N, CA, C and O atoms as a DFTB+ gen file, in Angstrom:
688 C
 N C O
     1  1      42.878      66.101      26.525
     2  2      44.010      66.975      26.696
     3  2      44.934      66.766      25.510
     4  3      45.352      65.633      25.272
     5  1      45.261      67.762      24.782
     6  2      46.461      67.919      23.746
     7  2      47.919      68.596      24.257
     8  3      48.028      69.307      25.255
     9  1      48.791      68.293      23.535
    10  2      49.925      68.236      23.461
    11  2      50.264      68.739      22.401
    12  3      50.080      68.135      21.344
    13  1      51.147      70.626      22.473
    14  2      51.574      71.372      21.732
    15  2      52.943      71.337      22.073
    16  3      53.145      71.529      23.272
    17  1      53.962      71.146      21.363
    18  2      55.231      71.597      21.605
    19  2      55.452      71.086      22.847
    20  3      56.246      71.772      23.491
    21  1      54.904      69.826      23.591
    22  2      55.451      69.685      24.713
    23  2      55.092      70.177      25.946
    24  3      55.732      69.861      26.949
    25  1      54.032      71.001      25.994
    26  2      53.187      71.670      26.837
    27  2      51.704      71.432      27.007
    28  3      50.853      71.273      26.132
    29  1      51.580      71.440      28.296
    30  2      49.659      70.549      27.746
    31  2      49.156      72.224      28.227
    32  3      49.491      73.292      28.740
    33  1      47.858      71.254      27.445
    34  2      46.776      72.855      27.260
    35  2      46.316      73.410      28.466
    36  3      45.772      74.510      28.374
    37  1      46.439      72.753      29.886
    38  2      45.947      73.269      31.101
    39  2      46.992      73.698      31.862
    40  3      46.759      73.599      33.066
    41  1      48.033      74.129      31.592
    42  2      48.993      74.549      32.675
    43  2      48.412      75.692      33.187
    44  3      47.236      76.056      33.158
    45  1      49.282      76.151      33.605
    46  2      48.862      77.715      34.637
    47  2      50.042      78.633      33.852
    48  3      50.302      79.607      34.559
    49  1      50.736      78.624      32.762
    50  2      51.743      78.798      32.067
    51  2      50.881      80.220      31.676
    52  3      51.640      81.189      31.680
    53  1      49.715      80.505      31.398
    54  2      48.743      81.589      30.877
    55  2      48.560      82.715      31.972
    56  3      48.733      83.907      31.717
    57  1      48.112      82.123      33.492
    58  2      48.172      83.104      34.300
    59  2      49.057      84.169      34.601
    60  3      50.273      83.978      34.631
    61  1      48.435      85.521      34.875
    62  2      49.520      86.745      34.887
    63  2      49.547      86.893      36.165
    64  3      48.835      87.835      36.514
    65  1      50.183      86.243      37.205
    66  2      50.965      86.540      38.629
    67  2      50.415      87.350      39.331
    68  3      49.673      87.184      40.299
    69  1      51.043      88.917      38.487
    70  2      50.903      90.061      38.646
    71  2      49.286      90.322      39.672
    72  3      49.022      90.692      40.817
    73  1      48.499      89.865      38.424
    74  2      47.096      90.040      38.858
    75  2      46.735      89.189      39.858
    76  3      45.921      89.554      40.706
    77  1      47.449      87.610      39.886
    78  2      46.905      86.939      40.849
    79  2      47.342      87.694      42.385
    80  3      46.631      87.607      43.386
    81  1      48.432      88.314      42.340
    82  2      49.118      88.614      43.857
    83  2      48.176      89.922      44.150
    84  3      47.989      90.118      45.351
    85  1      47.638      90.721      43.380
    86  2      46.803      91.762      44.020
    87  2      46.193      92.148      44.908
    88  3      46.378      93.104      45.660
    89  1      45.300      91.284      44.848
    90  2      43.967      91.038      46.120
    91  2      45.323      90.730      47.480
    92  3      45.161      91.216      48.599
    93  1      46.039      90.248      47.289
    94  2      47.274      89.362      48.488
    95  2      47.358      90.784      48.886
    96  3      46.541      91.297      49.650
    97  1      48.833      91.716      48.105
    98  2      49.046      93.004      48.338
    99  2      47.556      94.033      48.698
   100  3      47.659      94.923      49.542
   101  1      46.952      93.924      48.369
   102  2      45.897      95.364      49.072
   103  2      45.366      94.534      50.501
   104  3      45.329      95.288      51.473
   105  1      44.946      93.088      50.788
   106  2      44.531      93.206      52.106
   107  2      46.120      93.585      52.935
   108  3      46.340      94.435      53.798
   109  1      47.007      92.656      52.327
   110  2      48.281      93.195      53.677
   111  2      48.585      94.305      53.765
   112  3      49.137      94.695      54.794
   113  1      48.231      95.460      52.347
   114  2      48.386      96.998      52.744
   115  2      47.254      97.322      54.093
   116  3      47.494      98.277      54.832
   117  1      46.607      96.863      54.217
   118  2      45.315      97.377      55.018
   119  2      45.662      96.667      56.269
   120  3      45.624      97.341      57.299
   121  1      45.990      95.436      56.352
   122  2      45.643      94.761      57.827
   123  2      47.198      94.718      58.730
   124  3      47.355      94.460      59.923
   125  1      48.241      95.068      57.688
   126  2      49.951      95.313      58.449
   127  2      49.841      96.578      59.373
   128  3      50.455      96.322      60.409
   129  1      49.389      97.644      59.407
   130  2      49.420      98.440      60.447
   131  2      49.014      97.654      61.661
   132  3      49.714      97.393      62.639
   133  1      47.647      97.288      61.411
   134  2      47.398      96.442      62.877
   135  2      47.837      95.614      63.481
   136  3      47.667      95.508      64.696
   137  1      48.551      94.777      62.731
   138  2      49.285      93.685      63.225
   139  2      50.774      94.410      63.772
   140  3      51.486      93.961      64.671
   141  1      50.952      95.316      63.184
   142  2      52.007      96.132      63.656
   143  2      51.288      96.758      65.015
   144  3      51.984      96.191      65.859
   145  1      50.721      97.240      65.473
   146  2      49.740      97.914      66.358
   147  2      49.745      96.624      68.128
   148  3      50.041      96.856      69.300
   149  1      49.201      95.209      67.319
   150  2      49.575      94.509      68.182
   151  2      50.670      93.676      68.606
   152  3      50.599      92.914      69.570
   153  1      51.753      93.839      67.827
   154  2      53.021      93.686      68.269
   155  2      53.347      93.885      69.158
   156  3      53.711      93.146      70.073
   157  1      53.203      96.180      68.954
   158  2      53.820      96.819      69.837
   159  2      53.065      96.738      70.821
   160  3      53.923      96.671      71.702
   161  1      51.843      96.680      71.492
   162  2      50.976      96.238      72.440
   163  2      51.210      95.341      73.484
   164  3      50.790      95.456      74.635
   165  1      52.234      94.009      72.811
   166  2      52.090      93.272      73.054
   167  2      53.409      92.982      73.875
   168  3      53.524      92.433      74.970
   169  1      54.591      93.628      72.843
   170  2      55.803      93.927      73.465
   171  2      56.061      94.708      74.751
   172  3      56.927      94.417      75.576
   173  1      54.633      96.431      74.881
   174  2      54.460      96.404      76.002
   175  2      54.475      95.760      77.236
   176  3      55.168      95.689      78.251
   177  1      53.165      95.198      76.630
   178  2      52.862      94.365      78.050
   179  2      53.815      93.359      78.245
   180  3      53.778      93.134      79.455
   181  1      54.607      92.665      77.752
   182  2      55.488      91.957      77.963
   183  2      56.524      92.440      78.548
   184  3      57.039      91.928      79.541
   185  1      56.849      93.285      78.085
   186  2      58.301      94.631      78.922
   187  2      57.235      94.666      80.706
   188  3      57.884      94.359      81.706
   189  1      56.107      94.942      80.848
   190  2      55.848      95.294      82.036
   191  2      55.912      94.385      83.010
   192  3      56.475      94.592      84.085
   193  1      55.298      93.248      82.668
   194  2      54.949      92.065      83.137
   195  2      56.480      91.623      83.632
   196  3      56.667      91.180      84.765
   197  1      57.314      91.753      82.880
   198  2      58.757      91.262      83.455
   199  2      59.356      92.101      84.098
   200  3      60.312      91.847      84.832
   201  1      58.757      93.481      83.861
   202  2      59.237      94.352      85.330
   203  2      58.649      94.900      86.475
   204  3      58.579      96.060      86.880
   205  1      58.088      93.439      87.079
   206  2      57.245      93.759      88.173
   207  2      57.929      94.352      89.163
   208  3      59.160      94.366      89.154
   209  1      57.286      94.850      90.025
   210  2      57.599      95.698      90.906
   211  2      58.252      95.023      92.289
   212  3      58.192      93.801      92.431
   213  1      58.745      95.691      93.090
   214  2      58.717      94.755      94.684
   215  2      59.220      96.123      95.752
   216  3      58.895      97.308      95.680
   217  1      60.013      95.508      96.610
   218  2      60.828      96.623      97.748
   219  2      61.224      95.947      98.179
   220  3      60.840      94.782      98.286
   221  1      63.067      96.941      98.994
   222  2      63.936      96.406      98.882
   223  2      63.869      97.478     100.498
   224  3      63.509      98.655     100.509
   225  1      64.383      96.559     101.911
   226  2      64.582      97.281     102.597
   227  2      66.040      97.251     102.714
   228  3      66.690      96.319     102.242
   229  1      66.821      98.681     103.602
   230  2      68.209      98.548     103.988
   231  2      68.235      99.125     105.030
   232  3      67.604     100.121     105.383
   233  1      69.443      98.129     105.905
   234  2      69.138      98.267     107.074
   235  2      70.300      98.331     107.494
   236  3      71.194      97.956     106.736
   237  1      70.626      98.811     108.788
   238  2      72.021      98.868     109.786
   239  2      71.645      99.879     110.852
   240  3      71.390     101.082     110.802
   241  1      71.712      98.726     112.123
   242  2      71.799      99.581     113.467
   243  2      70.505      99.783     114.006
   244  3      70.357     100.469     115.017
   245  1      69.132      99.006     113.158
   246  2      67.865      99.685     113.682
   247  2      67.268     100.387     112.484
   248  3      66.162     100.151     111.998
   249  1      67.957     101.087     112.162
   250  2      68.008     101.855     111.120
   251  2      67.362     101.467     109.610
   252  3      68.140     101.406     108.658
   253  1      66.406     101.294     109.477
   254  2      65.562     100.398     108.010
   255  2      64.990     101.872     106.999
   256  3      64.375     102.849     107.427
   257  1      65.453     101.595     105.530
   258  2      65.071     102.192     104.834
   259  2      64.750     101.326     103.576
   260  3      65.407     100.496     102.948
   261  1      63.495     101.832     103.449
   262  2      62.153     101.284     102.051
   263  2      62.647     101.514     100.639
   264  3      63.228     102.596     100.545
   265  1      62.598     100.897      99.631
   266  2      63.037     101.657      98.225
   267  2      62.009     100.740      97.449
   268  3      61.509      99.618      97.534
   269  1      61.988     101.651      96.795
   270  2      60.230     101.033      95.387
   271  2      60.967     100.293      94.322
   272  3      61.830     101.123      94.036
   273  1      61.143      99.437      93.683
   274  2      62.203      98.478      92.595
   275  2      61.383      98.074      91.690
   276  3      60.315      97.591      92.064
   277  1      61.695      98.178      90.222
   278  2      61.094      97.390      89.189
   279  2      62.401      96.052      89.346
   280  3      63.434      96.108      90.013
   281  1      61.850      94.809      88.398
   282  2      62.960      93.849      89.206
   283  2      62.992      93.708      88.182
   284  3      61.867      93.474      87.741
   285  1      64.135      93.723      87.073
   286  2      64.710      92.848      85.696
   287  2      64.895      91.402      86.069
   288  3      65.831      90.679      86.409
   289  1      64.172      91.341      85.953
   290  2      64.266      89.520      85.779
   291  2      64.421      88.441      84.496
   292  3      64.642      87.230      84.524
   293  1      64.262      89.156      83.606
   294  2      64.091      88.512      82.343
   295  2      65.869      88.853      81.531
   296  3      66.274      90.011      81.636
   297  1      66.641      87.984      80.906
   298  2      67.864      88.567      80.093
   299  2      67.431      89.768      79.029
   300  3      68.310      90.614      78.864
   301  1      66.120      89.973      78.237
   302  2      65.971      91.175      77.866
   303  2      65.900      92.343      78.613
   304  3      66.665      93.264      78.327
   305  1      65.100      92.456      79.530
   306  2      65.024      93.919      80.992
   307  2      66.099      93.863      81.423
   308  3      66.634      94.884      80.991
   309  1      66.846      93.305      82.042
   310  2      67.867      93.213      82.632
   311  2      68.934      93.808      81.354
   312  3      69.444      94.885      81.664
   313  1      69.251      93.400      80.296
   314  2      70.018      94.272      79.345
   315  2      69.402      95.389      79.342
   316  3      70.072      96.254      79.906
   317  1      68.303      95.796      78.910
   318  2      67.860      97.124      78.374
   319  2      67.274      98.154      79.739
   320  3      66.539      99.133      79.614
   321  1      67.941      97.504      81.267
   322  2      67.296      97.908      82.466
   323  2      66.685      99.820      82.359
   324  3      65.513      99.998      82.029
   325  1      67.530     100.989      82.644
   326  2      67.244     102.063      82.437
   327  2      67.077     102.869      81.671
   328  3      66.295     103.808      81.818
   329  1      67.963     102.613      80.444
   330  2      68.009     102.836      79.061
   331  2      66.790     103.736      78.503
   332  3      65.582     103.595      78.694
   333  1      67.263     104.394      77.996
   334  2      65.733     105.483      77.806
   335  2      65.133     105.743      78.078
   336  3      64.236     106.203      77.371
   337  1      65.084     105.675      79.473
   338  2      63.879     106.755      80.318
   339  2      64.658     108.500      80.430
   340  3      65.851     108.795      80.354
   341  1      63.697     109.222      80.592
   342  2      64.014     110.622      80.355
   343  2      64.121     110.748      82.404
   344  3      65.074     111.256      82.995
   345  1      63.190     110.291      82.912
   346  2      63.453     110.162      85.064
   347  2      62.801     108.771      85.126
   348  3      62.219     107.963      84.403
   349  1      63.343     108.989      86.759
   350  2      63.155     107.977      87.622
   351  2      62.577     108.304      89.040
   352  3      63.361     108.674      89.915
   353  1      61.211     108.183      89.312
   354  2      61.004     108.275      91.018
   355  2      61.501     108.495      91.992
   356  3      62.465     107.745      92.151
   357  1      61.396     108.974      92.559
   358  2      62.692     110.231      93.696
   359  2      63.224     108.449      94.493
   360  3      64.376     108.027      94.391
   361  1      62.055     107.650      95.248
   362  2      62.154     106.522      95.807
   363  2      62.223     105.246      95.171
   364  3      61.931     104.135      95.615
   365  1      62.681     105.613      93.995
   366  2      62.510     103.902      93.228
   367  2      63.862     103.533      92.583
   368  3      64.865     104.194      92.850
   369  1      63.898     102.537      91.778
   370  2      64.842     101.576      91.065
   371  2      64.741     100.833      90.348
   372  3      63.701     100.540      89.759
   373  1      65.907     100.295      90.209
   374  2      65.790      98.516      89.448
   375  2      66.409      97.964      90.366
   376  3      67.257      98.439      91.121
   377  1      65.920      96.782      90.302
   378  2      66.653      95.698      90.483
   379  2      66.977      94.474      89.906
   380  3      66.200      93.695      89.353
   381  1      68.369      94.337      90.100
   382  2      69.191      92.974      88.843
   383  2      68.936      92.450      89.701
   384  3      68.789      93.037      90.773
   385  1      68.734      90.708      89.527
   386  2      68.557      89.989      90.253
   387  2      69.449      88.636      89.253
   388  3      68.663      88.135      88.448
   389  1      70.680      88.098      89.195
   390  2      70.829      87.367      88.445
   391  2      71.249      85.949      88.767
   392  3      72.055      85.332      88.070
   393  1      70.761      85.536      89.680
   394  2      69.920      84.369      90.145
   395  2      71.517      83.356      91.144
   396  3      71.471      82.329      91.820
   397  1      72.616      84.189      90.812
   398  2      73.722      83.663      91.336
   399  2      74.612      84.680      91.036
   400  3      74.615      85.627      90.250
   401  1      75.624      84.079      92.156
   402  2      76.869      85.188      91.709
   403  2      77.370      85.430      90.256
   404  3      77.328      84.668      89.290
   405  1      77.799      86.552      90.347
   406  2      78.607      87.254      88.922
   407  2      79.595      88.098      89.013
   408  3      79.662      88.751      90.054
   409  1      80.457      88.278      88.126
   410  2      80.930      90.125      88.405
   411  2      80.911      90.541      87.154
   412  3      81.954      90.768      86.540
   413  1      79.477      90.718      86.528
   414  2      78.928      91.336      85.511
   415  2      78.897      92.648      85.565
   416  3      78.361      93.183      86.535
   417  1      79.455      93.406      84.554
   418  2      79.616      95.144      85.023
   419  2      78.630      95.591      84.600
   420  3      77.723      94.904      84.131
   421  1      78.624      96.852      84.688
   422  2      77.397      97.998      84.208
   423  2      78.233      99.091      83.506
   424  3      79.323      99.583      83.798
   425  1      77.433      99.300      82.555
   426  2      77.370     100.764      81.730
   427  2      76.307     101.830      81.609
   428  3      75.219     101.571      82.123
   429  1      76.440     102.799      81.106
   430  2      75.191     103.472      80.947
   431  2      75.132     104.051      79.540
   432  3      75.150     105.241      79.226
   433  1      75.058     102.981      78.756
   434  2      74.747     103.294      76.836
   435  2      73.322     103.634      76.926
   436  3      72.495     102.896      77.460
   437  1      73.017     104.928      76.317
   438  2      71.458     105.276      76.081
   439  2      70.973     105.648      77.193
   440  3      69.839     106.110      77.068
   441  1      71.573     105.631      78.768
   442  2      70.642     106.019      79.673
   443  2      71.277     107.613      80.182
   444  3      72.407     107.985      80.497
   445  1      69.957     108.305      80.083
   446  2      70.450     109.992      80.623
   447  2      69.758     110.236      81.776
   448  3      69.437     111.389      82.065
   449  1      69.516     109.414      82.391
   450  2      69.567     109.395      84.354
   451  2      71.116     109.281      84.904
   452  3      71.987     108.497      84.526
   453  1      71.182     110.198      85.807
   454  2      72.666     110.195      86.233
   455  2      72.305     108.981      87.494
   456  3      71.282     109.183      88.149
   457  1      72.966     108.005      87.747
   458  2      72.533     106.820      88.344
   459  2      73.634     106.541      89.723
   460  3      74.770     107.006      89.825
   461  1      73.022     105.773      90.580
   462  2      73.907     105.481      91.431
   463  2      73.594     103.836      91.726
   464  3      72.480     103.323      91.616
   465  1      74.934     103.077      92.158
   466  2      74.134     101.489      92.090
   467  2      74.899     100.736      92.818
   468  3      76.118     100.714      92.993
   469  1      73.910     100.030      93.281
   470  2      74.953      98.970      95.228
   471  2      74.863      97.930      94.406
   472  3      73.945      97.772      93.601
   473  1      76.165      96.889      94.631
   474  2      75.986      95.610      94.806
   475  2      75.900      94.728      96.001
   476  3      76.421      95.075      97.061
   477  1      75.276      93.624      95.876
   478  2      74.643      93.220      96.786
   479  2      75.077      91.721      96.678
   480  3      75.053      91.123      95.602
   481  1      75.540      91.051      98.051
   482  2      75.880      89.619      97.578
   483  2      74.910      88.680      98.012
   484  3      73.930      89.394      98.225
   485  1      74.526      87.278      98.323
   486  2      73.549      86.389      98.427
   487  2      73.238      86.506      99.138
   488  3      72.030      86.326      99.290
   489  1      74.090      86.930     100.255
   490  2      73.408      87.191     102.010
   491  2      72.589      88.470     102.355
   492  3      72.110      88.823     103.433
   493  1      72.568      89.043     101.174
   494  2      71.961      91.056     101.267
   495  2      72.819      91.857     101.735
   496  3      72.497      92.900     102.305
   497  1      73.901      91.515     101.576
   498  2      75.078      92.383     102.264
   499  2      75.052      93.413     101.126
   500  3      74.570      93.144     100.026
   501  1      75.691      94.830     101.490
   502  2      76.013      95.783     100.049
   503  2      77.278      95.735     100.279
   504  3      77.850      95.653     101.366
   505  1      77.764      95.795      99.104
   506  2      79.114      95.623      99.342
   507  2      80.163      96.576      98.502
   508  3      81.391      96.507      98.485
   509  1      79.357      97.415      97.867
   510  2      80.063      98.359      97.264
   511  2      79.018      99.569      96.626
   512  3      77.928      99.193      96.193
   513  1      79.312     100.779      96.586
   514  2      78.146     101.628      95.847
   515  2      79.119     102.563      94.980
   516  3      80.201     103.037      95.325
   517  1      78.509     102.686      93.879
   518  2      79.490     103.264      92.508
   519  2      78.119     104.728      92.152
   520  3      76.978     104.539      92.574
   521  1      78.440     106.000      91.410
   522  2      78.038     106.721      90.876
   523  2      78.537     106.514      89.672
   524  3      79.676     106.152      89.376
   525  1      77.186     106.883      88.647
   526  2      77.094     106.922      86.883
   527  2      77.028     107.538      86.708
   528  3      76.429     108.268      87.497
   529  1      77.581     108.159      85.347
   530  2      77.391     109.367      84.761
   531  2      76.726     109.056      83.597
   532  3      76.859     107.942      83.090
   533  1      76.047     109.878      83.127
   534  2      75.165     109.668      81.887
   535  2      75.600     109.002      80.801
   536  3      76.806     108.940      81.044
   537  1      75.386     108.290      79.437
   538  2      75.756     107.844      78.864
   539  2      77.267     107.602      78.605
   540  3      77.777     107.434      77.498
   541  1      77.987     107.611      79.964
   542  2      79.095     106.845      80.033
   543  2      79.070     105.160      79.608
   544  3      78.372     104.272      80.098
   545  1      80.142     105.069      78.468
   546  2      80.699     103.875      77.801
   547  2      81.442     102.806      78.561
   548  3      81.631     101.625      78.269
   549  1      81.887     103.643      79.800
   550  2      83.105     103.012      80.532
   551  2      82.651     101.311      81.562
   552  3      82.053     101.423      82.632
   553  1      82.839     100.646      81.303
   554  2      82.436      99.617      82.746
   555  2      82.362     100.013      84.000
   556  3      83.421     100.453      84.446
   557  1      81.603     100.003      84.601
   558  2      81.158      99.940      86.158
   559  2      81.343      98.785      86.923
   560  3      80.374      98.050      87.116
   561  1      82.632      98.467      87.470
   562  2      82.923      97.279      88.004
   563  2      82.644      96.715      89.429
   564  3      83.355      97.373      90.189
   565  1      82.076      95.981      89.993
   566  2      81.765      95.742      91.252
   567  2      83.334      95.282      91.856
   568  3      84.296      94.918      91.180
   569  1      83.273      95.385      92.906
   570  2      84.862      94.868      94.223
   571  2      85.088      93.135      94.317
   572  3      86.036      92.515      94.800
   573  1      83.592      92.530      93.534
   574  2      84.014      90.995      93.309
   575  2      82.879      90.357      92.827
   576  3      82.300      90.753      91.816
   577  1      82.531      89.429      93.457
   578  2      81.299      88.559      92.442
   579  2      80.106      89.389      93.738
   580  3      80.446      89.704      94.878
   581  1      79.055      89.534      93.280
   582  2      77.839      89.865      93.711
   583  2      76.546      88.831      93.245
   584  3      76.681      87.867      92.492
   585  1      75.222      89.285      93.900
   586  2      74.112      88.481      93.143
   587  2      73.249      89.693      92.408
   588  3      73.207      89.735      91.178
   589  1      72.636      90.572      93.138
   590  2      72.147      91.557      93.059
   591  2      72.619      93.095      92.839
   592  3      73.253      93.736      93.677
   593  1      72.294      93.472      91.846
   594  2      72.769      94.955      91.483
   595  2      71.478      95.979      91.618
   596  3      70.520      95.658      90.915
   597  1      71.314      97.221      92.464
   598  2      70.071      97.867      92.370
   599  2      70.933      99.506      92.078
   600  3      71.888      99.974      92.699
   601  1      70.104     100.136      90.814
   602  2      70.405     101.172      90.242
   603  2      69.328     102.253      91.250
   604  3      68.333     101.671      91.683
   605  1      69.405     103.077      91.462
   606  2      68.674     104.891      91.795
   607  2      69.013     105.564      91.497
   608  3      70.175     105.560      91.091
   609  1      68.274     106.594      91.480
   610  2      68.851     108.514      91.256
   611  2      70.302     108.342      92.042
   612  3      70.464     107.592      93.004
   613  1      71.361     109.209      91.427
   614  2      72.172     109.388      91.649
   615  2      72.023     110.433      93.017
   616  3      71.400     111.495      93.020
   617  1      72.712     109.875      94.087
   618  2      72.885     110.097      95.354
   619  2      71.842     109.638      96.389
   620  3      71.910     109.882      97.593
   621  1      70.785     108.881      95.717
   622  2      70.266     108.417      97.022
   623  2      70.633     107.236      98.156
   624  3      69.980     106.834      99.118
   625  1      71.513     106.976      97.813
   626  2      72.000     105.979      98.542
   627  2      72.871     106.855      99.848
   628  3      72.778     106.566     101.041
   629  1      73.737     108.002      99.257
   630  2      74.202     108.970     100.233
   631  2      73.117     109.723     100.974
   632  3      73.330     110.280     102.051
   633  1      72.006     109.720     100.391
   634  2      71.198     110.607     101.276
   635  2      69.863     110.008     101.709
   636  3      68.743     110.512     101.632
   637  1      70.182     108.987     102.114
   638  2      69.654     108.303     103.019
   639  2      70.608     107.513     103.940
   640  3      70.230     106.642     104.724
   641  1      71.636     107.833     103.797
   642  2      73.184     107.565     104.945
   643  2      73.283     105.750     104.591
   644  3      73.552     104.886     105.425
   645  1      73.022     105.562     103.333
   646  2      73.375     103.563     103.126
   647  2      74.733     103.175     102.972
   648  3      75.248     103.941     102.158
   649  1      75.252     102.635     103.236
   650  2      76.743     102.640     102.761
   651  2      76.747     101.206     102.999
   652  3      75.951     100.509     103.626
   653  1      77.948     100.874     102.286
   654  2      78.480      99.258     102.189
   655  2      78.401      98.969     103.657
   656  3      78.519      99.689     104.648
   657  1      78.167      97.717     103.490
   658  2      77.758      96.730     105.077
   659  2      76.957      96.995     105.534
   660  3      77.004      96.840     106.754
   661  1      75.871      97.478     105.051
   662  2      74.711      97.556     104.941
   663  2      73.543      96.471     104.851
   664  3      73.599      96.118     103.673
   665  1      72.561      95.785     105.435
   666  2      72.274      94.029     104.764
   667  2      70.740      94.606     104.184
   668  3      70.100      95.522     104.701
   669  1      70.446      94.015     103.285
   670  2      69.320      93.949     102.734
   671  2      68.347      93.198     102.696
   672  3      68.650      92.089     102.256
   673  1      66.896      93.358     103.068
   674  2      65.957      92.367     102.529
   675  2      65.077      92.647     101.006
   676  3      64.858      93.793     100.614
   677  1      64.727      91.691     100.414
   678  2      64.540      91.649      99.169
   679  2      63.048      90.962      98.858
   680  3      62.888      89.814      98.442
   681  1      62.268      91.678      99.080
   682  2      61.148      91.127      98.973
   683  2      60.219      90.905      97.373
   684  3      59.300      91.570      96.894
   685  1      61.104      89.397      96.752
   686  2      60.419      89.580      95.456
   687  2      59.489      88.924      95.505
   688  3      58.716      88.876      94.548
């Protein structure tokens, strides 16, 4: 090995980059869609899986009525609960479930289902029912701390005669 100016004769000082990164750039042009492909796949199934399904009965007087619930259970579903769906199942919902009391409000940023939504305290009591209006900004405040929040089509809660003091079972 010689010594020019301080530089030995085997560096990598000769290689042109350019050319070495090539082959790099054309497979990731080719194989980034797919990996993009299973992301979103993947993010799917992950969105679903955390919004499993259940039913929620309500009851007073004898009187029991069935409702179909996806359950946000996860702090992502639970933020992004209705949010961009275009409908919702004449008999279905969400349901918040946030594992203890709160008096966490609701909005409806991004969602264009006109919505209606009970809170519900630890015992399944309802204890208050509010109507949404479409991408209303405004807070939706519950009457105090709750556990459970369940969203529907706007008015089914009136037309199926549910009203506060109402008790619930929650079959998750």
């Amino acid at each position: 090995m010689t010594v020019r100016a301080g530089v030995h004769e085997n560096t990598w000082g000769h290689i042109d980059y350019v050319e070495a990164v090539k082959p790099l750039a054309h497979f990731l042009r080719k194989v980034t869609p797919y990996i993009l492909a299973v992301m979103l796949i993947g993010s799917t199934i992950f969105f679903a899986i955390s919004c499993k399904g259940s039913t929620v009965a309500f009851s007073n007087d004898g009187n029991v009525v069935s409702l179909d619930v996806m359950i946000a259970n996860l702090p992502a579903t639970a933020q992004k609960g209705l949010m961009d769906r275009k409908e919702l199942a004449s008999n279905s919902g969400m349901l918040f479930d946030f594992g203890k009391e709160t008096d966490t409000a609701f909005w409806m940023k991004d969602t264009s289902i006109p919505l209606s939504i009970a809170f519900i305290d630890s015992s399944g009591k309802v204890l208050a029912i509010k109507d949404m209006k479409p991408f209303d900004l405004s807070p939706v405040t519950p009457p105090g701390t709750y556990r459970y929040a369940i969203e529907v089509n706007r008015g089914w809660f009136s037309q199926n005669n549910i009203k506060p003091g109402f008790t619930t079972t929650i079959d998750i």
